[in-house]
Amino acid sequence: MADKFDVIVVGAGPAGTSCAYTAAKAGLNVLLIERGEYPGSKNVMGGILYRKQLEEIIPEFWKEAPLERPVVEQRFWFLDKESMVTTSYKGLEWGKEPFNNFTVLRAKFDRWFAGKAVEQGALLINETVVTECIVEENRVVGVRTDRPDGDVYADVVVLADGVNSLLGKSLGFHKEWKPDEVALTVMEVLNLPKKTINERFNVSDDQGVSVEIFGDSTQGLLGTAFLYTNKDSLNIGVGTTLSGMIKKKLKPYHLLEYVKEHPMIRPYIEGGETSEYLAHLIPEGGYKSVPRLVGNGVMIVGDAAQFVNAIHREGSNMAMSSGKMAAEAIVRAKELDDFTERTLDSYRKELYNSFIGKDLKKYKDVTHTFEEHPQYFTDYIPMMNKAANSFFTVDGSPKKEKQSRIIKSITEGKGKIAVAKDLYRAWKVMK
């Protein structure tokens, strides 16, 4: 292993590998360090990979990547105890090139993606923990690892070490994340025959379904559950803010079992055999929690920088784009032979002008608002289910009377002004 690299990337998830691939392809000498046995062995993702951002890095990647199914239908379920209101969009065009998104298994996909970076010339070192950044004269010049003689040097170190970035924290780029700035997600991969999956979700072999689940699935806490179809398995999981779990004294595996046993969900997963169980912290702080992104000789990308759009469940695409933009900034810095914060800051500027910065800014108050006002989950979703039950139950009552009763039931106990305020508040943070 060389004593000095152009770039050291810490973490071989989507963000880190994207950075390593782009930099190596541009001719830079890149070291990619992964603490797991292999890339993906310690990662968890809901299971959705968006096409656009990866295609900008590897054109027509779907022809060789280990993908599960192209998603042709997105469903949204709003649960009460024994009912649900549903909505969805199904588009057969999503099942054709160039596709929209795919279900994936991270253990397979991350390994393949890192292999593509290696093909471009990056050096991948697994089972190696970076214990700290080496700082000299107010500049990061390398990393210290847990290997014998493990000090390695580079012009730029890119931190892609996940939401709990101890390296970013040690450099003073961010403080300890607060419980309402992170979500704890637990997920199981359930093996199920392909034929059974196709029948239950009304799809063919080359079609997938994603289901986002709100309301009773998180027992009224801010968060969502999810159910995604793979080739011959299902991803089922649930995540809520850590602050919510602490407040309600919930254990994550109990919450996942609650989701699996819900009468609206159980028929879809019946007979599934658990092959993997995963738990992971996911950034939820959004725009206001984004840490310092650039320093002298150092940059932060992906989950370590809080790049997750919790409303649209987007994370991997933001991670890949941020890694790519960081690498492009490093290439420009290499041409100038200047790796100061001033030069590397082009990454931060480009990022805030991209869809990442704009989307995070658009939803900057959402997490805090819904955390502070749980009635959106505890009151309004059950109300919606009861209203649907009342309206669609044929009992001889005129529909106009039903509508009046439904409106009265929604405002009863709260008052019209309080309901109007809740609606306005939700509209304001989502607009």
Short mmCIF file of N, CA, C and O in Angstrom, two decimals, residues 45 48-55 61 74 100-102 212 228 312-318 320:
data_model
loop_
_atom_site.label_atom_id
_atom_site.label_comp_id
_atom_site.label_asym_id
_atom_site.label_seq_id
_atom_site.Cartn_x
_atom_site.Cartn_y
_atom_site.Cartn_z
N MET A 45 -30.47 -0.51 4.20
CA MET A 45 -31.22 0.52 3.50
C MET A 45 -32.61 -0.05 3.27
O MET A 45 -32.77 -1.27 3.19
N ILE A 48 -34.59 0.60 -1.68
CA ILE A 48 -34.91 1.29 -2.93
C ILE A 48 -33.67 2.02 -3.45
O ILE A 48 -33.02 2.76 -2.72
N LEU A 49 -33.38 1.79 -4.72
CA LEU A 49 -32.26 2.46 -5.40
C LEU A 49 -32.82 3.23 -6.58
O LEU A 49 -33.48 2.65 -7.45
N TYR A 50 -32.59 4.54 -6.60
CA TYR A 50 -33.09 5.37 -7.69
C TYR A 50 -32.11 5.36 -8.86
O TYR A 50 -30.89 5.40 -8.67
N ARG A 51 -32.66 5.33 -10.06
CA ARG A 51 -31.85 5.16 -11.27
C ARG A 51 -31.03 6.38 -11.66
O ARG A 51 -29.85 6.28 -11.99
N LYS A 52 -31.62 7.56 -11.62
CA LYS A 52 -31.04 8.76 -12.21
C LYS A 52 -29.63 9.05 -11.73
O LYS A 52 -28.71 9.28 -12.53
N GLN A 53 -29.43 9.07 -10.42
CA GLN A 53 -28.13 9.49 -9.88
C GLN A 53 -27.03 8.48 -10.16
O GLN A 53 -25.90 8.85 -10.45
N LEU A 54 -27.34 7.18 -10.08
CA LEU A 54 -26.32 6.18 -10.37
C LEU A 54 -26.00 6.14 -11.86
O LEU A 54 -24.86 5.92 -12.26
N GLU A 55 -27.01 6.38 -12.69
CA GLU A 55 -26.77 6.38 -14.13
C GLU A 55 -25.79 7.48 -14.54
O GLU A 55 -25.04 7.33 -15.50
N PHE A 61 -26.17 1.05 -15.85
CA PHE A 61 -25.70 0.14 -14.80
C PHE A 61 -26.62 -1.05 -14.62
O PHE A 61 -26.20 -2.13 -14.17
N GLN A 74 -45.94 2.21 -6.60
CA GLN A 74 -45.68 2.74 -5.28
C GLN A 74 -47.01 2.87 -4.54
O GLN A 74 -47.92 3.57 -4.99
N ASN A 100 -37.26 3.72 -13.28
CA ASN A 100 -37.32 4.80 -12.29
C ASN A 100 -36.51 4.44 -11.05
O ASN A 100 -35.61 5.16 -10.65
N ASN A 101 -36.84 3.30 -10.46
CA ASN A 101 -36.07 2.84 -9.31
C ASN A 101 -36.17 1.32 -9.19
O ASN A 101 -36.95 0.68 -9.90
N PHE A 102 -35.37 0.77 -8.29
CA PHE A 102 -35.27 -0.68 -8.15
C PHE A 102 -35.26 -1.04 -6.66
O PHE A 102 -34.84 -0.25 -5.83
N GLU A 212 -45.11 2.18 1.38
CA GLU A 212 -44.78 3.03 2.53
C GLU A 212 -46.00 3.04 3.45
O GLU A 212 -47.12 3.27 2.99
N TYR A 228 -41.11 -4.00 0.74
CA TYR A 228 -40.62 -3.96 -0.64
C TYR A 228 -40.43 -5.38 -1.18
O TYR A 228 -40.01 -6.29 -0.45
N HIS A 312 -39.62 11.89 1.32
CA HIS A 312 -39.69 11.07 0.10
C HIS A 312 -38.86 9.80 0.22
O HIS A 312 -38.68 9.09 -0.77
N ARG A 313 -38.33 9.52 1.41
CA ARG A 313 -37.55 8.32 1.66
C ARG A 313 -36.38 8.21 0.69
O ARG A 313 -36.07 7.16 0.16
N GLU A 314 -35.72 9.33 0.45
CA GLU A 314 -34.56 9.36 -0.43
C GLU A 314 -33.29 9.50 0.39
O GLU A 314 -33.18 10.40 1.22
N GLY A 315 -32.35 8.63 0.14
CA GLY A 315 -31.07 8.70 0.84
C GLY A 315 -29.92 8.25 -0.04
O GLY A 315 -28.92 8.94 -0.19
N SER A 316 -30.08 7.08 -0.66
CA SER A 316 -28.99 6.54 -1.48
C SER A 316 -28.68 7.43 -2.67
O SER A 316 -27.52 7.60 -3.06
N ASN A 317 -29.73 8.02 -3.27
CA ASN A 317 -29.49 8.89 -4.41
C ASN A 317 -28.75 10.17 -4.00
O ASN A 317 -27.85 10.65 -4.70
N MET A 318 -29.12 10.72 -2.83
CA MET A 318 -28.41 11.89 -2.33
C MET A 318 -26.97 11.54 -1.98
O MET A 318 -26.04 12.32 -2.21
N MET A 320 -25.06 9.19 -3.35
CA MET A 320 -24.27 9.02 -4.57
C MET A 320 -23.94 10.36 -5.22
O MET A 320 -22.80 10.59 -5.66
#
